PDB file of C-alpha atoms in Angstrom:
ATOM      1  CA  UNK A   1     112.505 113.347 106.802  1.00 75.00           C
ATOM      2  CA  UNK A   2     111.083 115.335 109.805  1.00 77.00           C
ATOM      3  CA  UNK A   3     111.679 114.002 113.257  1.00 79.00           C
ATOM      4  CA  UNK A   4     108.202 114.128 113.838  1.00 86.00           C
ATOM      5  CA  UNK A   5     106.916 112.281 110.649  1.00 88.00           C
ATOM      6  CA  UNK A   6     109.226 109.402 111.434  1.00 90.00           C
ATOM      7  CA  UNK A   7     108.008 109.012 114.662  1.00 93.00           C
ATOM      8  CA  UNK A   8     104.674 108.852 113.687  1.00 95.00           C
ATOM      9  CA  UNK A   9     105.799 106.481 111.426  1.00 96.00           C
ATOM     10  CA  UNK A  10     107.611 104.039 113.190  1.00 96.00           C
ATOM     11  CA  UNK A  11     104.822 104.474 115.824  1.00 97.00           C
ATOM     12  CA  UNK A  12     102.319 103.096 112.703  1.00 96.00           C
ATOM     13  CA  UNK A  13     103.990 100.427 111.991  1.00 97.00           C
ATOM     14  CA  UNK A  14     104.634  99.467 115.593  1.00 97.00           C
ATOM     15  CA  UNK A  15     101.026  99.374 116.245  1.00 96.00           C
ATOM     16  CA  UNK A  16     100.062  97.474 113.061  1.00 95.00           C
ATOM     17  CA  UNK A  17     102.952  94.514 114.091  1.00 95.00           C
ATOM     18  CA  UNK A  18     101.039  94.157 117.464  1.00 94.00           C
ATOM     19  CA  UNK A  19      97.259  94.864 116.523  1.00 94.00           C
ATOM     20  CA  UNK A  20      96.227  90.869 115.815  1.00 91.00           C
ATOM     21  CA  UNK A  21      93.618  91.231 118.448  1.00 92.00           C
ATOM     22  CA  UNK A  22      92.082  94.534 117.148  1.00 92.00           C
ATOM     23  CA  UNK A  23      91.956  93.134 113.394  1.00 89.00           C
ATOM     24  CA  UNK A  24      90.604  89.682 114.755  1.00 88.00           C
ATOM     25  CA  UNK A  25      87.437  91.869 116.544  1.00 90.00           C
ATOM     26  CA  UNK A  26      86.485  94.140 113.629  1.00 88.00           C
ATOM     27  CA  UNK A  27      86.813  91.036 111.139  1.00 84.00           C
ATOM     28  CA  UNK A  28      89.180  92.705 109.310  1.00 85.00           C
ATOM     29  CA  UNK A  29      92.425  91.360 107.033  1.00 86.00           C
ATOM     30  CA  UNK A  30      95.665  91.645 109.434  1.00 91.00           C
ATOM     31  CA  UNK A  31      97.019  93.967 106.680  1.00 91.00           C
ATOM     32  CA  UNK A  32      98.438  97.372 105.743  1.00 93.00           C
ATOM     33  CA  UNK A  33      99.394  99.285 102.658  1.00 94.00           C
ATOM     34  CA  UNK A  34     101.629 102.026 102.071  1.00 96.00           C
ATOM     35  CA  UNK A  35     102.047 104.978  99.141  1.00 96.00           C
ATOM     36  CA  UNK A  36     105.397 106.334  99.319  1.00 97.00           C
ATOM     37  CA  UNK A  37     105.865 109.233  96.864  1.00 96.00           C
ATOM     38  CA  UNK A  38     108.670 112.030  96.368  1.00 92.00           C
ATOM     39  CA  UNK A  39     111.243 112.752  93.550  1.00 91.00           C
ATOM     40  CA  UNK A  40     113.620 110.537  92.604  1.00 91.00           C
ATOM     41  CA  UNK A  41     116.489 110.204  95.009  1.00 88.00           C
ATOM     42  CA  UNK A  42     114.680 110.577  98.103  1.00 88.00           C
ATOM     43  CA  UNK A  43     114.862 107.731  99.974  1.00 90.00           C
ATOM     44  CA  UNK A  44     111.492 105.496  99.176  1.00 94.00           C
ATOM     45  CA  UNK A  45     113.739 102.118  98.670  1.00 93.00           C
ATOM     46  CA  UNK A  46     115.486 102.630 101.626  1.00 93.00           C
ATOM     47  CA  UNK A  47     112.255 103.954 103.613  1.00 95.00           C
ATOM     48  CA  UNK A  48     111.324 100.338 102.646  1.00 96.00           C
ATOM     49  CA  UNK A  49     114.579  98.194 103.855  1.00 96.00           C
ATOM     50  CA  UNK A  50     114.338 100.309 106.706  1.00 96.00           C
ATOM     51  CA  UNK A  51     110.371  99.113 107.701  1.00 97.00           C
ATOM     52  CA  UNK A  52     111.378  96.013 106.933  1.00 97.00           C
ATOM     53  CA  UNK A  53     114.598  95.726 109.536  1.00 97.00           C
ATOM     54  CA  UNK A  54     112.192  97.428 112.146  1.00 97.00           C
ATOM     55  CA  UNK A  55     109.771  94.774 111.782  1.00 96.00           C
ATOM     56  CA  UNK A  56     111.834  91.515 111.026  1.00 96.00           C
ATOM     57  CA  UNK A  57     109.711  90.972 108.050  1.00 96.00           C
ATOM     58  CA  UNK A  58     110.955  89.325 104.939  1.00 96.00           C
ATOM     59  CA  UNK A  59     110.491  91.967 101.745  1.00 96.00           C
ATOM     60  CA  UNK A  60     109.095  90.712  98.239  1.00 95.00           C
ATOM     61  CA  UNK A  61     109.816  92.647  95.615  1.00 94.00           C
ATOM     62  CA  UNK A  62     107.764  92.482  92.467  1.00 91.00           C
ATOM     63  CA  UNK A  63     108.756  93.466  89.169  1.00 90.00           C
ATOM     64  CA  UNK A  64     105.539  93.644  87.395  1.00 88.00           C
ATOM     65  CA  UNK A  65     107.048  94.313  83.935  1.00 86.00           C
ATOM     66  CA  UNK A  66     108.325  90.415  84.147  1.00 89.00           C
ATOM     67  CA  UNK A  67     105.303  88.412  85.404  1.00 89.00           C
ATOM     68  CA  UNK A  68     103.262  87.611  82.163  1.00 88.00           C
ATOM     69  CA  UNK A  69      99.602  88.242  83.233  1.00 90.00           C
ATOM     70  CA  UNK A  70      97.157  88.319  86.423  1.00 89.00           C
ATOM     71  CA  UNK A  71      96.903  84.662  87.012  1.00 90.00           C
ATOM     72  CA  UNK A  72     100.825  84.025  87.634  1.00 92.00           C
ATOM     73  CA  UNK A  73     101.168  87.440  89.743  1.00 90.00           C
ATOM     74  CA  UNK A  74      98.009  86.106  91.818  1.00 89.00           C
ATOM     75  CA  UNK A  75     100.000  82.769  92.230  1.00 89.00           C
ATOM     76  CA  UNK A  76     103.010  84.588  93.572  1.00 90.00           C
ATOM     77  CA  UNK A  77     101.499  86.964  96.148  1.00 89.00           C
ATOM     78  CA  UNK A  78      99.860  84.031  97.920  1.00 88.00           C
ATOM     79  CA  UNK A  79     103.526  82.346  98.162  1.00 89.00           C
ATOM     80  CA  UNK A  80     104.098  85.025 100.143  1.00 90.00           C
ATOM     81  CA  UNK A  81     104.285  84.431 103.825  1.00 90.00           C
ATOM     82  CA  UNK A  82     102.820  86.236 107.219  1.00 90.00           C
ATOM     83  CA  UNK A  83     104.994  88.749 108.422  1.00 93.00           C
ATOM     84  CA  UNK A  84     106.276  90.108 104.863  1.00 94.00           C
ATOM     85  CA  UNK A  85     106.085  93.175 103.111  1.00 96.00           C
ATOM     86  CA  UNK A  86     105.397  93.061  99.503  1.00 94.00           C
ATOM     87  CA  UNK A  87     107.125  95.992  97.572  1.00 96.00           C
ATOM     88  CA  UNK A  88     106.059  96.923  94.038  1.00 93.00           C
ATOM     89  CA  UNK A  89     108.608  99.638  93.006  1.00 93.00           C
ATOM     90  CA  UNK A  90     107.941 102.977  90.382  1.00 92.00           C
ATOM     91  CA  UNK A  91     104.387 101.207  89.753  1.00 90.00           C
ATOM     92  CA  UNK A  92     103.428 104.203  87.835  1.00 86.00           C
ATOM     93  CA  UNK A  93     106.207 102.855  84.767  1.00 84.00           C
ATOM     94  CA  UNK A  94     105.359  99.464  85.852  1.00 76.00           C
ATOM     95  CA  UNK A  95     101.793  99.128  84.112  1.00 72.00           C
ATOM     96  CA  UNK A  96      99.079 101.349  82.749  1.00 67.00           C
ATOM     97  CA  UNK A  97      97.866 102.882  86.155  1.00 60.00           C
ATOM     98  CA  UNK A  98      97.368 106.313  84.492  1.00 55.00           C
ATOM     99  CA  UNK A  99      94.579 105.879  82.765  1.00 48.00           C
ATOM    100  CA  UNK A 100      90.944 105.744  84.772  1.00 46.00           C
ATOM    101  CA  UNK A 101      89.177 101.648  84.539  1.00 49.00           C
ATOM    102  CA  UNK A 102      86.822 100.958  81.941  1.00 46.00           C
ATOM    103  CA  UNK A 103      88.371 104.123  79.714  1.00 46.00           C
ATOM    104  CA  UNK A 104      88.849 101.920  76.965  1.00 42.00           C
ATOM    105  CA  UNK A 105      85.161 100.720  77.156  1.00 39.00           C
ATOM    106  CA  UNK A 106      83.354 104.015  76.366  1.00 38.00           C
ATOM    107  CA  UNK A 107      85.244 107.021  75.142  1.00 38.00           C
ATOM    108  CA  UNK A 108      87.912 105.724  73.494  1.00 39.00           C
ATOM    109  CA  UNK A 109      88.688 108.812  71.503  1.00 42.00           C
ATOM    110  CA  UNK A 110      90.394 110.700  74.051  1.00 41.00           C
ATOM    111  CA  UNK A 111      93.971 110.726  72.939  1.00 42.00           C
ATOM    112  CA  UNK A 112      92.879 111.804  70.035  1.00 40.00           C
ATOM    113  CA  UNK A 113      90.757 114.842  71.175  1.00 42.00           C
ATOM    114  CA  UNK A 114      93.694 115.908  73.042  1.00 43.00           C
ATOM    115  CA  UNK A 115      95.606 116.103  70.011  1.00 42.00           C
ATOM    116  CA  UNK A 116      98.482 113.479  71.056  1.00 49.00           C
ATOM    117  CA  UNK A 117      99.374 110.207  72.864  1.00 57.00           C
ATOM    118  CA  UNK A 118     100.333 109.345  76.027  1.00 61.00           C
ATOM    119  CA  UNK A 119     103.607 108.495  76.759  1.00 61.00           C
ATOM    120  CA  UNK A 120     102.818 106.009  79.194  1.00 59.00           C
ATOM    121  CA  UNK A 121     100.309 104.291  77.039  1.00 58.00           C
ATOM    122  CA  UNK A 122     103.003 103.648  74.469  1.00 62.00           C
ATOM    123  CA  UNK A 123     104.737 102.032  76.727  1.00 57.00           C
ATOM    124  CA  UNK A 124     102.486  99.791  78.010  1.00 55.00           C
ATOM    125  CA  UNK A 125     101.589  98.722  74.710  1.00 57.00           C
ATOM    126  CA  UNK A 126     105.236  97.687  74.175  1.00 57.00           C
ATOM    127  CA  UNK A 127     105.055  95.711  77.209  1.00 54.00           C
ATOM    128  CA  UNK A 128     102.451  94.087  76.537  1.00 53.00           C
ATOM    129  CA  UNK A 129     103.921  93.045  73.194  1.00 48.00           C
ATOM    130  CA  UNK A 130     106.875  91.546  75.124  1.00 55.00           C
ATOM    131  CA  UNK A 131     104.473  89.366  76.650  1.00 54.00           C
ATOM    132  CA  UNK A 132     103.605  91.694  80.179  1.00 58.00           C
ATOM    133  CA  UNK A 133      99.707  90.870  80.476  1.00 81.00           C
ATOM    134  CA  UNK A 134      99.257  92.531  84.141  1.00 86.00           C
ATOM    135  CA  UNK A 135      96.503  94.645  84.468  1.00 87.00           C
ATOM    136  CA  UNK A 136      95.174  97.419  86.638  1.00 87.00           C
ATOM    137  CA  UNK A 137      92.247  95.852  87.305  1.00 86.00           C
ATOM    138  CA  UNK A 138      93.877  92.687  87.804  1.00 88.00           C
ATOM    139  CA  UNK A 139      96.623  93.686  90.353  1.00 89.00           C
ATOM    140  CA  UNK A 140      93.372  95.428  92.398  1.00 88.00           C
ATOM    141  CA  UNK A 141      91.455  92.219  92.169  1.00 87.00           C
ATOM    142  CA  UNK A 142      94.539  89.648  93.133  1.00 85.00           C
ATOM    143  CA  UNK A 143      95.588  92.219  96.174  1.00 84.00           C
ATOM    144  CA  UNK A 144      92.015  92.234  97.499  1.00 83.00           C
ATOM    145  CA  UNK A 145      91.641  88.754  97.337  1.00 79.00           C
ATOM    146  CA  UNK A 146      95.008  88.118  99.025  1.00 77.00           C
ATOM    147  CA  UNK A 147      93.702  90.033 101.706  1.00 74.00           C
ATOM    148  CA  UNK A 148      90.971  87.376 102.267  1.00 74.00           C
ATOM    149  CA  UNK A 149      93.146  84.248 101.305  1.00 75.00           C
ATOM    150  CA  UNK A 150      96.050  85.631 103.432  1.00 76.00           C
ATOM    151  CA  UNK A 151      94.994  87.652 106.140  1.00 70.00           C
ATOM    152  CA  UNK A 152      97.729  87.072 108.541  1.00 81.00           C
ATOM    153  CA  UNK A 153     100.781  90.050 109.573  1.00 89.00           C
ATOM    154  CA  UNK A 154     101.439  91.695 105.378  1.00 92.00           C
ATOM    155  CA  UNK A 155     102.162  94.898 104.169  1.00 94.00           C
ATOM    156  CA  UNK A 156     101.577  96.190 100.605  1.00 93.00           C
ATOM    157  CA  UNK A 157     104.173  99.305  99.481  1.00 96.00           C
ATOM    158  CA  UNK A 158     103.843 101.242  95.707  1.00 95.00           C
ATOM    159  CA  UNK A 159     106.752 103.601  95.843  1.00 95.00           C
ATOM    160  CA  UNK A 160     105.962 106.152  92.776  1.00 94.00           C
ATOM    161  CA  UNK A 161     107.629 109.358  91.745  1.00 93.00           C
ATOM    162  CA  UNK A 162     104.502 110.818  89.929  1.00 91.00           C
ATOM    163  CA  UNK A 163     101.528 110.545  92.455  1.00 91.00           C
ATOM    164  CA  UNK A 164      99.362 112.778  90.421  1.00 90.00           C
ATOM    165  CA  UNK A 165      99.243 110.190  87.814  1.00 88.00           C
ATOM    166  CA  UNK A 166      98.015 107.030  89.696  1.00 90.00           C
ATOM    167  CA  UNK A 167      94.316 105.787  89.406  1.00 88.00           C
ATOM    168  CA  UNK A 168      92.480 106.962  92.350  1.00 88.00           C
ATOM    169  CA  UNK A 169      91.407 103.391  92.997  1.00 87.00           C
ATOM    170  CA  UNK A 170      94.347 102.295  93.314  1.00 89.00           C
ATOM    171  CA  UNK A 171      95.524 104.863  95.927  1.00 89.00           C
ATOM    172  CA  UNK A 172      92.304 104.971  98.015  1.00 89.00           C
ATOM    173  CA  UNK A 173      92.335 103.794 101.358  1.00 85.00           C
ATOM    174  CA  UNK A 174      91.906 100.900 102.610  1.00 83.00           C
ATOM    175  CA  UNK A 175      94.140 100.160 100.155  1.00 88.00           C
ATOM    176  CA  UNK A 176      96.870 102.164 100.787  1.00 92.00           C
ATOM    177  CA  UNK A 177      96.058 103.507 104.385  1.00 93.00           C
ATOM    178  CA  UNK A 178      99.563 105.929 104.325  1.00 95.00           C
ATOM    179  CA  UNK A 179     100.271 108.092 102.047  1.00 96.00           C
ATOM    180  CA  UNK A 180     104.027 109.393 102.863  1.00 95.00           C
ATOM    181  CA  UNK A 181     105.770 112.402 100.885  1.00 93.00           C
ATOM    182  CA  UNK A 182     109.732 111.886 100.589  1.00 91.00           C
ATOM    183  CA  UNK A 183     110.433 114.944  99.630  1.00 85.00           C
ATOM    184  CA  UNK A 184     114.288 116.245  99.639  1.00 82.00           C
ATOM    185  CA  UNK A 185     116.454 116.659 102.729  1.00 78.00           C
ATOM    186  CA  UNK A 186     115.292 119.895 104.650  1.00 77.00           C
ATOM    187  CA  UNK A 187     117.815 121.429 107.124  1.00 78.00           C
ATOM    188  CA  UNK A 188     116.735 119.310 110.014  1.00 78.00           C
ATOM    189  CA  UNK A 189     117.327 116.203 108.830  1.00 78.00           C
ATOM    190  CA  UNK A 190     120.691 116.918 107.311  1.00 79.00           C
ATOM    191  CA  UNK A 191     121.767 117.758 110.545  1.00 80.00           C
ATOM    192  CA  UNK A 192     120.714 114.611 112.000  1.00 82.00           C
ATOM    193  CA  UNK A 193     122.669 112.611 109.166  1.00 82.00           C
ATOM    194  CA  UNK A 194     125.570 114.789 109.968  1.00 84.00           C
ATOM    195  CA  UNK A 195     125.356 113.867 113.421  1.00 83.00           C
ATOM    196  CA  UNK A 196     125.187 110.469 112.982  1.00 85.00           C
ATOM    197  CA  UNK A 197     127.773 109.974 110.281  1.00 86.00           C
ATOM    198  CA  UNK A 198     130.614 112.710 111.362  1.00 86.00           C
ATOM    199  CA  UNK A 199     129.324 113.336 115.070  1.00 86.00           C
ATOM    200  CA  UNK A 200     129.411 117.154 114.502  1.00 85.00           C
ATOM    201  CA  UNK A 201     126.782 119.414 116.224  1.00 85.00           C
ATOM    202  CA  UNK A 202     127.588 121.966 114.631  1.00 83.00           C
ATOM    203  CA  UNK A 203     130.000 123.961 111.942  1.00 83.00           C
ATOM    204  CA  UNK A 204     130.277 127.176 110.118  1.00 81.00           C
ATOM    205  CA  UNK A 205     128.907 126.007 106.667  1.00 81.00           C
ATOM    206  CA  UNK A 206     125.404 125.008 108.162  1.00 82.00           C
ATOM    207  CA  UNK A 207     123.927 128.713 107.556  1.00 83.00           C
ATOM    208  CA  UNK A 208     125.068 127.813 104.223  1.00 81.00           C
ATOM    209  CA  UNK A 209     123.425 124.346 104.058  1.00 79.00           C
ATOM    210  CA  UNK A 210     120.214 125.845 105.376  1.00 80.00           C
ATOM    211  CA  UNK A 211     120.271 128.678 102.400  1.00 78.00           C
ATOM    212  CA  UNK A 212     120.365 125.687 100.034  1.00 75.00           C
ATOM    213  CA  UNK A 213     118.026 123.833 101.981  1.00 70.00           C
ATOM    214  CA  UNK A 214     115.523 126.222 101.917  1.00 69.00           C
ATOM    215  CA  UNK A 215     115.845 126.583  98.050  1.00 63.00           C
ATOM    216  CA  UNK A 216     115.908 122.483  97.304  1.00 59.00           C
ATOM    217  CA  UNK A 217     112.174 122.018  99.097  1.00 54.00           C
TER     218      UNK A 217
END
């Protein structure tokens, strides 16, 4: 990750942990949620660990897939406690957050006028078979009412590999107020891993590494 984006960051999150009196004034939940987005392989569960040892918060991590519908996941988000991040990995496989709300109300034909199914709807229809009731408008509804049961020091993170595919209201902000790309390591940063790893400034193979960076992003 750039230098700079991590600072920025780290600078967020920093400010959020110590902002109690500026969320108390505006009458606003003490809360914060994050999008973190990038190919596999780039870093999103550790980006998490990583907010979570900076801020000596504990770290929930839901696995939507196993909670059978919107009334138990409501009852485990407020067992949560202040000063916790809740973490609901690869959301985008984890229900059907593809497909805009109320779709299946009006204009239900639209698989079929493009000419073949979704992928991801197949699978949630297995799921759901197996006994996986969450749904999109159910996880929006129990998170905004956490807010107001639980206003106290949480953070919300989706980690996703396909952004493009999420419902916009589920993205928006005030829901999730970051959006961070984790893209693959650029140049820059693979010189500060190097440096903290081997404690080498520099070596012949980095105009090497930089030609390869340079094609990887």
């Amino acid at each position: 990750m750039d230098a700079r984006r991590k600072e920025e960051i780290i600078d967020d999150l920093l400010y959020f942990s110590k902002s109690q009196d500026y969320y108390k004034k505006a009458g606003k939940a003490w809360k914060r949620g994050y999008l973190l987005h990038g190919p596999p392989g780039t870093g999103k569960s550790t980006m998490v660990a990583a907010m979570a040892n900076l801020l000596k918060y504990d770290v929930y991590d839901l696995e939507l897939t196993a909670i059978k519908n919107n009334t138990e996941l409501r009852k485990l988000l407020m067992n949560t406690t202040r000063k916790s991040i809740i973490v609901i990995e690869d959301i985008d496989c984890s229900l059907d957050v593809t497909a805009q709300r109320g779709r299946d109300g009006g204009g239900g034909n639209d698989d079929k006028k493009e000419g073949k199914d979704d992928p991801m709807k197949e699978k949630m229809k297995k799921e759901e078979k197996k006994g996986s009731k969450v749904t999109l408008s159910g996880l929006l509804n129990t998170i905004d009412g956490l807010w107001s049961a639980c206003p106290t020091e949480r953070i919300i993170v989706f980690t996703t590999n396909h952004v493009e595919k999420l419902d916009k209201a589920l993205i928006r902000r005030g829901r999730m107020d970051e959006h961070i790309e984790l893209s693959y390591c650029g140049f820059e940063a693979f010189k500060i891993l190097v440096k903290n790893y081997l404690d080498i400034d520099s070596h012949e193979l980095f105009a090497v590494i930089t030609s390869c960076c340079r094609r990887w992003i």
